[in-house]
mmCIF file of C-alpha atoms in Angstrom:
data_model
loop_
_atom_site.group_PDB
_atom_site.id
_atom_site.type_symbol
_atom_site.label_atom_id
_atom_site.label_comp_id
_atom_site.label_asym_id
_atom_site.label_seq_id
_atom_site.Cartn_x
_atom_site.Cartn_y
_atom_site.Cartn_z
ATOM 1 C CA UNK A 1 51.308 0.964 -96.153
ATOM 2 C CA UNK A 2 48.571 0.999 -94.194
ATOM 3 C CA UNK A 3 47.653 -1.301 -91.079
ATOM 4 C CA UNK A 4 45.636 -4.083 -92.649
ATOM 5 C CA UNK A 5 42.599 -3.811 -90.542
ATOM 6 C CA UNK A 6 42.497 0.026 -91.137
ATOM 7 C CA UNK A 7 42.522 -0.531 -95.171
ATOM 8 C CA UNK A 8 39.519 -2.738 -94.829
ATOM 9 C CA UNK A 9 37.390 -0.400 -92.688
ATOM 10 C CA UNK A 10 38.286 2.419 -95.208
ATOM 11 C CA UNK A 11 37.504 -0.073 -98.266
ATOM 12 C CA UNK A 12 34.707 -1.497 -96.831
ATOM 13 C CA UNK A 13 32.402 1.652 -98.482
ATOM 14 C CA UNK A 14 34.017 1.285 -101.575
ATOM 15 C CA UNK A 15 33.417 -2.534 -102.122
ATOM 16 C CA UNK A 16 29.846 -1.943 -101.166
ATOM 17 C CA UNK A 17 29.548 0.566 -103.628
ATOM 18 C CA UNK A 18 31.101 -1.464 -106.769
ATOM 19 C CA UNK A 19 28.879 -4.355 -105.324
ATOM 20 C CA UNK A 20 26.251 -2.113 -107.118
ATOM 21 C CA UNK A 21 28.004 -2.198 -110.504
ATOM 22 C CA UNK A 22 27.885 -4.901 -113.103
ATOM 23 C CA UNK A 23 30.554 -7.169 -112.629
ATOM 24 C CA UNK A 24 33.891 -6.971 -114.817
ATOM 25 C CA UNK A 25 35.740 -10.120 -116.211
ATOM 26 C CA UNK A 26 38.874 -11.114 -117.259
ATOM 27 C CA UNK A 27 37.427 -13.156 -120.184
ATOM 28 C CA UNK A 28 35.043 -10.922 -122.123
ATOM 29 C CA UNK A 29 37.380 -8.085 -123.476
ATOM 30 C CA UNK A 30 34.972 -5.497 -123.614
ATOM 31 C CA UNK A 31 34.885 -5.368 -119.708
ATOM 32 C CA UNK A 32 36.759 -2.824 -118.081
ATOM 33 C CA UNK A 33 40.290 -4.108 -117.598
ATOM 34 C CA UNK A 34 41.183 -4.387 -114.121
ATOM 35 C CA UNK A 35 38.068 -4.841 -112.299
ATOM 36 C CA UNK A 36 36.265 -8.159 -111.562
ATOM 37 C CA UNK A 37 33.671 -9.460 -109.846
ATOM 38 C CA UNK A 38 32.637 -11.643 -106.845
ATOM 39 C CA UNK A 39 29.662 -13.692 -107.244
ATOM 40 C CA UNK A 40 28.293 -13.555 -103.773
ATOM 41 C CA UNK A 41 24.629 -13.911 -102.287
ATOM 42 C CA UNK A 42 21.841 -13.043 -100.612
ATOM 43 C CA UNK A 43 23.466 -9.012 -98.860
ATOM 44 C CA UNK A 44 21.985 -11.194 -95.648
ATOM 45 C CA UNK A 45 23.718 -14.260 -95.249
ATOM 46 C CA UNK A 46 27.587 -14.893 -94.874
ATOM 47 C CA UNK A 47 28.409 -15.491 -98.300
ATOM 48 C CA UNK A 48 27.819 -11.796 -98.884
ATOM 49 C CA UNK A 49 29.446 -10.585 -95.980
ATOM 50 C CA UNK A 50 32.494 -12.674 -96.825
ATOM 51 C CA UNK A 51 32.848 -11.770 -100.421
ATOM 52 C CA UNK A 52 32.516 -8.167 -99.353
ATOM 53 C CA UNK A 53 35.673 -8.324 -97.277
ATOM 54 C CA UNK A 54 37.560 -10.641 -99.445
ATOM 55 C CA UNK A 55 36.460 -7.638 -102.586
ATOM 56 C CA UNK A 56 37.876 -5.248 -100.255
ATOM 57 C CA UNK A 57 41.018 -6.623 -98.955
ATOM 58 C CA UNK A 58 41.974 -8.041 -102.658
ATOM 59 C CA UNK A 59 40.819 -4.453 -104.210
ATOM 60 C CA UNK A 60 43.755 -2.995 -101.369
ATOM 61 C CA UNK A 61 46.272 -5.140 -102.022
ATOM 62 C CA UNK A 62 46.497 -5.510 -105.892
ATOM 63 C CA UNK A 63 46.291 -3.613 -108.411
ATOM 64 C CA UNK A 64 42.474 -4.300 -109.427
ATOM 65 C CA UNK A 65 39.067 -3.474 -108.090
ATOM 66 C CA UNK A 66 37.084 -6.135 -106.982
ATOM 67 C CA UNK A 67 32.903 -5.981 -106.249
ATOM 68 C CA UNK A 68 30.699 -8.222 -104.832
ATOM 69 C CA UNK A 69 27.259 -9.129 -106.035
ATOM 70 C CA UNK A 70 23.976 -10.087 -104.310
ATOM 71 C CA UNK A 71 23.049 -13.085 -106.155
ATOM 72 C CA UNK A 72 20.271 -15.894 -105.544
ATOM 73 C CA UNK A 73 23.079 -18.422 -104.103
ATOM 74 C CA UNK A 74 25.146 -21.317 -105.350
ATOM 75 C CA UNK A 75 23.569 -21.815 -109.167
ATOM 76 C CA UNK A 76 22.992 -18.440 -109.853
ATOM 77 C CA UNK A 77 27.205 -18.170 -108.528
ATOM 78 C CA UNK A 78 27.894 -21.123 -110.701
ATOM 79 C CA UNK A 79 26.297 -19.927 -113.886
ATOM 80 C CA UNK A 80 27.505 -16.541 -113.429
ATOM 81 C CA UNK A 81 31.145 -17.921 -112.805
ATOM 82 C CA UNK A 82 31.267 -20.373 -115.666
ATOM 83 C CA UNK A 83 29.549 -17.625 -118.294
ATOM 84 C CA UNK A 84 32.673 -15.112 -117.209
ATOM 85 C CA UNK A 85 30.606 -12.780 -115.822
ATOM 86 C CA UNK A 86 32.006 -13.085 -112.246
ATOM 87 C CA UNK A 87 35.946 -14.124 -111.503
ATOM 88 C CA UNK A 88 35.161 -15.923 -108.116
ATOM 89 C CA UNK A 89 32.163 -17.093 -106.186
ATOM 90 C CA UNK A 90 30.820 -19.399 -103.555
ATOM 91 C CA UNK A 91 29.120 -22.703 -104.130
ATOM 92 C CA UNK A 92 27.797 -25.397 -101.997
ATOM 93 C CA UNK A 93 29.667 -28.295 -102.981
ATOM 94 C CA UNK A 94 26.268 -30.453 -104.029
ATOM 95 C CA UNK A 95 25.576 -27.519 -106.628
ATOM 96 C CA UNK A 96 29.210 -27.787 -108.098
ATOM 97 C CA UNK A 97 29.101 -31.213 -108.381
ATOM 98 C CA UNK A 98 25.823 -31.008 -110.611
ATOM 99 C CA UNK A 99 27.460 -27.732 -112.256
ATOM 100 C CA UNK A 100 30.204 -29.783 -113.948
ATOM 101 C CA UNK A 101 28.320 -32.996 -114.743
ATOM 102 C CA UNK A 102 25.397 -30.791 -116.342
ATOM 103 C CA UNK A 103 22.626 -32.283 -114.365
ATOM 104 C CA UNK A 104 20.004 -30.690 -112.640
ATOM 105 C CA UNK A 105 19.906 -26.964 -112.352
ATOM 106 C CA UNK A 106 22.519 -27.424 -115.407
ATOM 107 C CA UNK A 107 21.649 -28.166 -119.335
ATOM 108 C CA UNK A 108 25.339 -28.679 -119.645
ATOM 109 C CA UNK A 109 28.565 -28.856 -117.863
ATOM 110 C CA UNK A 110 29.836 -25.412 -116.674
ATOM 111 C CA UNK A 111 34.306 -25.049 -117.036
ATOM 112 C CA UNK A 112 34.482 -24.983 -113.427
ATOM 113 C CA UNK A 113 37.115 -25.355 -110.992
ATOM 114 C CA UNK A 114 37.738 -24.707 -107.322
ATOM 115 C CA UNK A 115 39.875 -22.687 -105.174
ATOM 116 C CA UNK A 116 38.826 -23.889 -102.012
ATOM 117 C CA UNK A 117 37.195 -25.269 -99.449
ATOM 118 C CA UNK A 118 36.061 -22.719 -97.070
ATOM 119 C CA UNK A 119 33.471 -24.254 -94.348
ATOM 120 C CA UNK A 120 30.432 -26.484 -93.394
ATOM 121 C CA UNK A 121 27.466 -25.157 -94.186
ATOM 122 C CA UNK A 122 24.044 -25.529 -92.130
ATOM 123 C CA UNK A 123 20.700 -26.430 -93.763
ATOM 124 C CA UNK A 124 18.408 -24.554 -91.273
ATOM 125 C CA UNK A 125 14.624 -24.958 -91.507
ATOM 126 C CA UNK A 126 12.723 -22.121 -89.672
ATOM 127 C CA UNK A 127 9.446 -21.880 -88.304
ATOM 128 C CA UNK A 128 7.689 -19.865 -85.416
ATOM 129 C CA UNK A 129 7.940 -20.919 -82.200
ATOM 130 C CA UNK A 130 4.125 -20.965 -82.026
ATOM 131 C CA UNK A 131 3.444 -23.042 -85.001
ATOM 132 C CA UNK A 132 2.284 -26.561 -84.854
ATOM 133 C CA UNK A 133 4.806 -27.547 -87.337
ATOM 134 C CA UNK A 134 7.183 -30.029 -85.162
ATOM 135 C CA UNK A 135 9.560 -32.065 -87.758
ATOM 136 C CA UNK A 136 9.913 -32.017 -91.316
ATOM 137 C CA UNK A 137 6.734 -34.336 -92.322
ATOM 138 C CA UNK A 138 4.806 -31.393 -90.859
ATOM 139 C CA UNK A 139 5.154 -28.520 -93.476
ATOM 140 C CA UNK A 140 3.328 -30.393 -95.956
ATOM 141 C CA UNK A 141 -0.145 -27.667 -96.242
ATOM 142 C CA UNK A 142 2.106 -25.158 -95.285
ATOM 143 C CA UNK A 143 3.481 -21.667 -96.822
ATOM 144 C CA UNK A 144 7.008 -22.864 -96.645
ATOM 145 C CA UNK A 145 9.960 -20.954 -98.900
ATOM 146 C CA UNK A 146 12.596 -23.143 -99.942
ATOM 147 C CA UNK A 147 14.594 -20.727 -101.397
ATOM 148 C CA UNK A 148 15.134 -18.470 -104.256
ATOM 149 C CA UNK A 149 15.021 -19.720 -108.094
ATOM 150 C CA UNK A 150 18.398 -20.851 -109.086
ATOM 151 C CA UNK A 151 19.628 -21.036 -105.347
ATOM 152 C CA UNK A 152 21.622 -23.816 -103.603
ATOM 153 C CA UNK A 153 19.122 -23.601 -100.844
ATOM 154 C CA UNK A 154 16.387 -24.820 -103.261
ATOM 155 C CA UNK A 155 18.576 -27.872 -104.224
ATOM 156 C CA UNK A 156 19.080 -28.740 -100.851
ATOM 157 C CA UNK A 157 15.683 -28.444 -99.758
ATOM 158 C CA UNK A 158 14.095 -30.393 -102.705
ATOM 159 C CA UNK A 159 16.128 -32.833 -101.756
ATOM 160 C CA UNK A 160 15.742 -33.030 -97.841
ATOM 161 C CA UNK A 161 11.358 -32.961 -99.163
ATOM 162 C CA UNK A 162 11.997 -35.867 -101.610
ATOM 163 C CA UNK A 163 13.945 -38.227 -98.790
ATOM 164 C CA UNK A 164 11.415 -37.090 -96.067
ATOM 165 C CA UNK A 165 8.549 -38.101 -98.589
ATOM 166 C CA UNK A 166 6.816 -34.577 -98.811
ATOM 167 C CA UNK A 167 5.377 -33.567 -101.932
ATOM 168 C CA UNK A 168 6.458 -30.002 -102.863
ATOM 169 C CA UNK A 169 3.158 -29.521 -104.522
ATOM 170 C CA UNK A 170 1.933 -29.801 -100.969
ATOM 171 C CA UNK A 171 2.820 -26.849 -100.017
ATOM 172 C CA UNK A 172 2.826 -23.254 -101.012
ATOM 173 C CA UNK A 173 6.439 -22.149 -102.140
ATOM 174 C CA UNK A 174 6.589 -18.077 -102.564
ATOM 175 C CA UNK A 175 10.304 -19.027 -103.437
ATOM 176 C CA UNK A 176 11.862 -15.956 -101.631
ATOM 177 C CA UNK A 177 15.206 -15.547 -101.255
ATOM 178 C CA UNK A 178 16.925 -15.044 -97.001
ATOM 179 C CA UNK A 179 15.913 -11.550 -97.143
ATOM 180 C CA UNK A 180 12.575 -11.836 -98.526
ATOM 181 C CA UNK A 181 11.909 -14.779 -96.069
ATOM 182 C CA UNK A 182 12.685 -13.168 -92.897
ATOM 183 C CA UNK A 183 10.564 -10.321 -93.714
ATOM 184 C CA UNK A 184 7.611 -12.718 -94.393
ATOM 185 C CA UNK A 185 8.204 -14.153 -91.502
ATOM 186 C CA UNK A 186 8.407 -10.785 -89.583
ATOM 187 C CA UNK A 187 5.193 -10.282 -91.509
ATOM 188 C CA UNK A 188 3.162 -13.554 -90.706
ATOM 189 C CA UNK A 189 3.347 -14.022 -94.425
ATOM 190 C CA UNK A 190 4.782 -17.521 -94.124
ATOM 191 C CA UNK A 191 4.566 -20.720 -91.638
ATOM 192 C CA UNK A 192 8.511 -21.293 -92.465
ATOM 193 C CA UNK A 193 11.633 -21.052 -94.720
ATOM 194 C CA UNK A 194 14.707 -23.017 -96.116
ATOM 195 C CA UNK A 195 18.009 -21.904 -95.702
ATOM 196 C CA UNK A 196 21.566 -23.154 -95.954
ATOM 197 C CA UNK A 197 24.341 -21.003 -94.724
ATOM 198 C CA UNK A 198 27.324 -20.508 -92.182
ATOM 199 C CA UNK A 199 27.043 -20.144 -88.398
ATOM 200 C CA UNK A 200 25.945 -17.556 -87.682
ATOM 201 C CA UNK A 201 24.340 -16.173 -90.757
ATOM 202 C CA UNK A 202 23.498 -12.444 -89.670
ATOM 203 C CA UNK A 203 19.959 -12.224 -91.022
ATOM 204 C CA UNK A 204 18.665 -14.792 -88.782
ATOM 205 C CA UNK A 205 20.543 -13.766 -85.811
ATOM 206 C CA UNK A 206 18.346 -10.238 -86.650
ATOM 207 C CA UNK A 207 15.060 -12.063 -87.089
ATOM 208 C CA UNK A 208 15.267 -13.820 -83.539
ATOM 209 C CA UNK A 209 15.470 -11.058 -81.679
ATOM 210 C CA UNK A 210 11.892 -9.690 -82.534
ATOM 211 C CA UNK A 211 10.322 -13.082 -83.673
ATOM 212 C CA UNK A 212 10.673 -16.720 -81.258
ATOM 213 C CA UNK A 213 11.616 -19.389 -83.681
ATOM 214 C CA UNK A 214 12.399 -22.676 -83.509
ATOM 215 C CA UNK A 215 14.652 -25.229 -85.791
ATOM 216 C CA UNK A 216 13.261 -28.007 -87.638
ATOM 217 C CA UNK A 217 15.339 -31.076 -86.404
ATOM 218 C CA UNK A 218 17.164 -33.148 -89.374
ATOM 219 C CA UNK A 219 18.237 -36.360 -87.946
ATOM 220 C CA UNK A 220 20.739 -39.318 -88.850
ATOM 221 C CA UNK A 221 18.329 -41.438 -90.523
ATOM 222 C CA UNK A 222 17.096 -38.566 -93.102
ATOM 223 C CA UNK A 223 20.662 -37.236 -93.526
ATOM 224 C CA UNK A 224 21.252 -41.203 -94.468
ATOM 225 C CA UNK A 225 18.694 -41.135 -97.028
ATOM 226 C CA UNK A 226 19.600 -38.071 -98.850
ATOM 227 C CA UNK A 227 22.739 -39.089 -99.274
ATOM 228 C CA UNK A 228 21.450 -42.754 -100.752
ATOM 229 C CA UNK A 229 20.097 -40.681 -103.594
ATOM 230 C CA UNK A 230 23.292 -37.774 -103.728
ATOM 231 C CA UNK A 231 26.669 -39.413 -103.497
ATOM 232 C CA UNK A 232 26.943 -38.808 -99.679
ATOM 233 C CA UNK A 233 27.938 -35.085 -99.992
ATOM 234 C CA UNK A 234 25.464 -34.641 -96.824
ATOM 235 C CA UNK A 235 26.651 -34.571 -92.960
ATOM 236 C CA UNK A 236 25.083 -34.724 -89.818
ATOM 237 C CA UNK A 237 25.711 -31.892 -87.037
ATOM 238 C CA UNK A 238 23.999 -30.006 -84.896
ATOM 239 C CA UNK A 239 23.478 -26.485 -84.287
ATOM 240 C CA UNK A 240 25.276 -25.429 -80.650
ATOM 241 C CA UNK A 241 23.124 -25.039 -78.121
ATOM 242 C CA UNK A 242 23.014 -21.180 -77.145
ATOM 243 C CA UNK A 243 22.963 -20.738 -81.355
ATOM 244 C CA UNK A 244 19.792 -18.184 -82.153
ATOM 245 C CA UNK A 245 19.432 -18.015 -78.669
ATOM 246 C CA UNK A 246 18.172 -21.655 -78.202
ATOM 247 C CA UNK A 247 19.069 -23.309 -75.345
ATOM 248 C CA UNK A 248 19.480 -27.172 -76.761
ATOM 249 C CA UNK A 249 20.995 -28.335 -79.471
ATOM 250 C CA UNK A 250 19.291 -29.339 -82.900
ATOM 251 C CA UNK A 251 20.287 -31.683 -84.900
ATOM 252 C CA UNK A 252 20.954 -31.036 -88.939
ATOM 253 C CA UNK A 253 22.287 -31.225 -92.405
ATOM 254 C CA UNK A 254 25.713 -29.832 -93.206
ATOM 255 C CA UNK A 255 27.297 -29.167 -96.772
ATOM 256 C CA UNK A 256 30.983 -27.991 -97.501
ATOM 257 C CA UNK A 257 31.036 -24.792 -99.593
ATOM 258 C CA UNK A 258 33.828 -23.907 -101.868
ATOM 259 C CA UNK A 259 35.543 -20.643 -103.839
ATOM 260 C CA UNK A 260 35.179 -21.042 -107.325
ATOM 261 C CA UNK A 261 36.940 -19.457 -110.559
ATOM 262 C CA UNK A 262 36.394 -20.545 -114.204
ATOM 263 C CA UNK A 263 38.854 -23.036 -115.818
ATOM 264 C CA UNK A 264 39.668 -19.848 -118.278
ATOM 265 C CA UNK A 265 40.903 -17.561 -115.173
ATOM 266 C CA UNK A 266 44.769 -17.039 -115.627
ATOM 267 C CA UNK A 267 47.161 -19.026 -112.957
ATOM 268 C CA UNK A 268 48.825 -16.282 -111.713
ATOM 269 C CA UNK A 269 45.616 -14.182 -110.841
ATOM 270 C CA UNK A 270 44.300 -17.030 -109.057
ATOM 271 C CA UNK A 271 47.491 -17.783 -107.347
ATOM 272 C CA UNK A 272 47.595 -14.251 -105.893
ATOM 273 C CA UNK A 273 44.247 -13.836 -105.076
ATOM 274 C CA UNK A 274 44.352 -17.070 -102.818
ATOM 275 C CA UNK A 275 47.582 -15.213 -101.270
ATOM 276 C CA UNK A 276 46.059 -12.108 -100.120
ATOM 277 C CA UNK A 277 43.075 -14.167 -99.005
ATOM 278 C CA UNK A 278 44.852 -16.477 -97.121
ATOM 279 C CA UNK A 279 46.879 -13.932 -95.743
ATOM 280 C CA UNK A 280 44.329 -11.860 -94.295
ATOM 281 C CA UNK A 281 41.992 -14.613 -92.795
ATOM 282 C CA UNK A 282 42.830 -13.620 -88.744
ATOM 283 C CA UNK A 283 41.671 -9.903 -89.605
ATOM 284 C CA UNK A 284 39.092 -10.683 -91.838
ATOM 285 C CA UNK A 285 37.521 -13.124 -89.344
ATOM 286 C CA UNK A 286 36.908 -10.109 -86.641
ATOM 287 C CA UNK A 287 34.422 -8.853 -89.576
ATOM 288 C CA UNK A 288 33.114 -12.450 -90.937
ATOM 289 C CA UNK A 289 33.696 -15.432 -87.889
ATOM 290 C CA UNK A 290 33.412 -18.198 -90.483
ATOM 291 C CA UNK A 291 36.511 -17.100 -92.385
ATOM 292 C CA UNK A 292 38.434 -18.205 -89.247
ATOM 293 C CA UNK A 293 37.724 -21.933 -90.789
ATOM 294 C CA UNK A 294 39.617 -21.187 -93.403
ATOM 295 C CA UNK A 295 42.314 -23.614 -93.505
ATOM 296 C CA UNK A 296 45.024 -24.279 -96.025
ATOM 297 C CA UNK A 297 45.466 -28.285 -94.713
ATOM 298 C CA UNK A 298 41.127 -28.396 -95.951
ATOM 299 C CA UNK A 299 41.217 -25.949 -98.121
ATOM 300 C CA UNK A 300 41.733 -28.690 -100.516
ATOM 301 C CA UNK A 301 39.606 -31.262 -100.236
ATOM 302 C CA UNK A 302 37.285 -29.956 -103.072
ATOM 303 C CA UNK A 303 36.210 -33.044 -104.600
ATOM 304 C CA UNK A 304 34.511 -33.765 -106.571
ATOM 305 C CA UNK A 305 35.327 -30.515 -108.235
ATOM 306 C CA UNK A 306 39.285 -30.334 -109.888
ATOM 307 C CA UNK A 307 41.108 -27.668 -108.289
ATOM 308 C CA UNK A 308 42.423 -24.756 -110.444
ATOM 309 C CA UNK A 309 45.940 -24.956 -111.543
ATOM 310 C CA UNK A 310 46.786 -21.058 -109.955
ATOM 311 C CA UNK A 311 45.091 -22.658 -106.529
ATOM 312 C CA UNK A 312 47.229 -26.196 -107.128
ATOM 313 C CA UNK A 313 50.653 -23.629 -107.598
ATOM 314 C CA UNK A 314 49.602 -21.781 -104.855
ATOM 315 C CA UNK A 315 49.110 -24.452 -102.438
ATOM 316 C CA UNK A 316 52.476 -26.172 -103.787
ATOM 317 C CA UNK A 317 54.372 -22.790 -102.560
ATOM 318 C CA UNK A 318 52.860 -22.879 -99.213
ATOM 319 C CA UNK A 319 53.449 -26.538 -98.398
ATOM 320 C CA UNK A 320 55.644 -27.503 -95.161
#
């Protein structure tokens, strides 16, 4: 066999290229046996980039062929996952919980369970170094995105709005996904954008170098009153100094993220797929950094979301 590190830069090509396919499932049989997919997001931000590896390394060490899909984020993941179009995707934890109460974004409870918990996401808030927009309160009058339709970015935003008391109707929301907001921002299309990812998510790190931004502070006291309304899913962090190329930190909003299957995937595909994933993390984090946070001691603290009975066996055999 193979190094491992040489089977993923070989893959690599391949995954991209199923990434282009419709996604196979293990619970519709007239899907192509054998080949699933990985509900992902937008092909700029790190929940891409880590489904792409984790579709490679799985499709080299079983015997299926996994793909990764752009996707708008954590609902569109959620309701792709829980309709058995995708086997696995990524969720912000706030999403999942509404995903299997049926509330918000959800006219009914999606059969969802979780695999793990893989890292802290950021909320960041962009806006051009230039702009007169200085905190949160300011965007109102402003072409702001706050994400994509039926992304996680657009829950957490909406939310971060309602607690900062901002009308949405304020402002002018294209409703562009990463990609699409970094080129209007490239463009001097738009005064700002939403987005919730992982540190650091590789479409911003592009956009500094050729526009000066700055990050919206998020403090305690906002953080506090999100949560009053949301369970207290929300934490407060900051973003390192020397992150984007900023020289002071900045205060924000975290959210965990988790790896999701449907209640219907079988427990032994789900208990070997968390195997090879686990088992690859050091060489999969010199591709994607935040898969170094993958930890099996966190991995699961998925509340409020059940954890899938393959993940629970899994887990079991690797105690110590």
């Amino acid at each position: 066999m193979k190094p491992l590190l040489s089977r993923i830069a070989s893959l690599t090509v391949v995954a991209v290229a199923l990434g282009a396919m419709s996604g196979c499932s293990l619970f519709e049989p007239d899907r192509t046996e054998g080949s699933y997919e990985i509900a992902g997001g937008s092909a700029t931000g790190v929940y891409f980039s880590y489904g792409e590896q984790m579709a490679t390394v799985l499709t080299a060490e079983s015997d299926a062929d996994f793909s990764v899909a752009e996707t708008n984020g954590s609902v569109e993941n959620l309701l792709r996952v829980g309709a058995g179009d995708a086997l696995l995707g990524f969720a912000q934890s706030d999403a999942a919980a509404d995903a299997v109460a049926g509330v918000g974004e959800f006219e009914e409870p999606l059969p969802i369970r979780a695999l793990a918990r893989l890292y802290d996401e950021y909320v960041h808030v962009v806006v051009r170094e230039d702009s007169e927009i200085g905190d949160i309160t300011d965007l109102a009058g402003h072409s702001v995105s706050l994400g994509a339709e039926h992304s996680g970015v657009a829950v957490v935003a909406s939310r971060i709005l309602t607690a900062a008391g901002v009308d949405e109707a304020s402002m002018d929301d294209p409703r562009l996904d990463l990609g699409e907001s970094i080129e209007a921002m490239e463009q001097g299309e738009i005064d700002g954008f939403f987005w919730v990812g992982g540190l650091p998510t590789p479409g911003i790190e592009n956009l500094v170098e050729g526009v000066p931004t700055r990050l919206l502070p998020i403090d305690a006291e906002l953080v506090d009153r999100v949560n009053s309304a949301h369970d207290g899913v929300y934490r407060v962090s900051d973003f390192p100094a020397g992150e984007y190329g900023h020289d002071e930190p900045t205060s924000t909003m975290t959210v965990p993220n988790f790896l999701i299957a449907s209640d219907a995937a079988p427990d032994d595909l789900i208990t070997d797929a968390l195997r090879i994933i686990f088992d690859a993390r050091a060489e999969i984090a010199q591709f994607v950094p935040a898969f170094a946070l993958l930890d099996r001691r966190q991995a699961i603290y998925t509340d409020p979301i059940g954890l899938h009975p393959g993940a629970i066996e899994y887990y079991r055999e690797t105690r110590h």
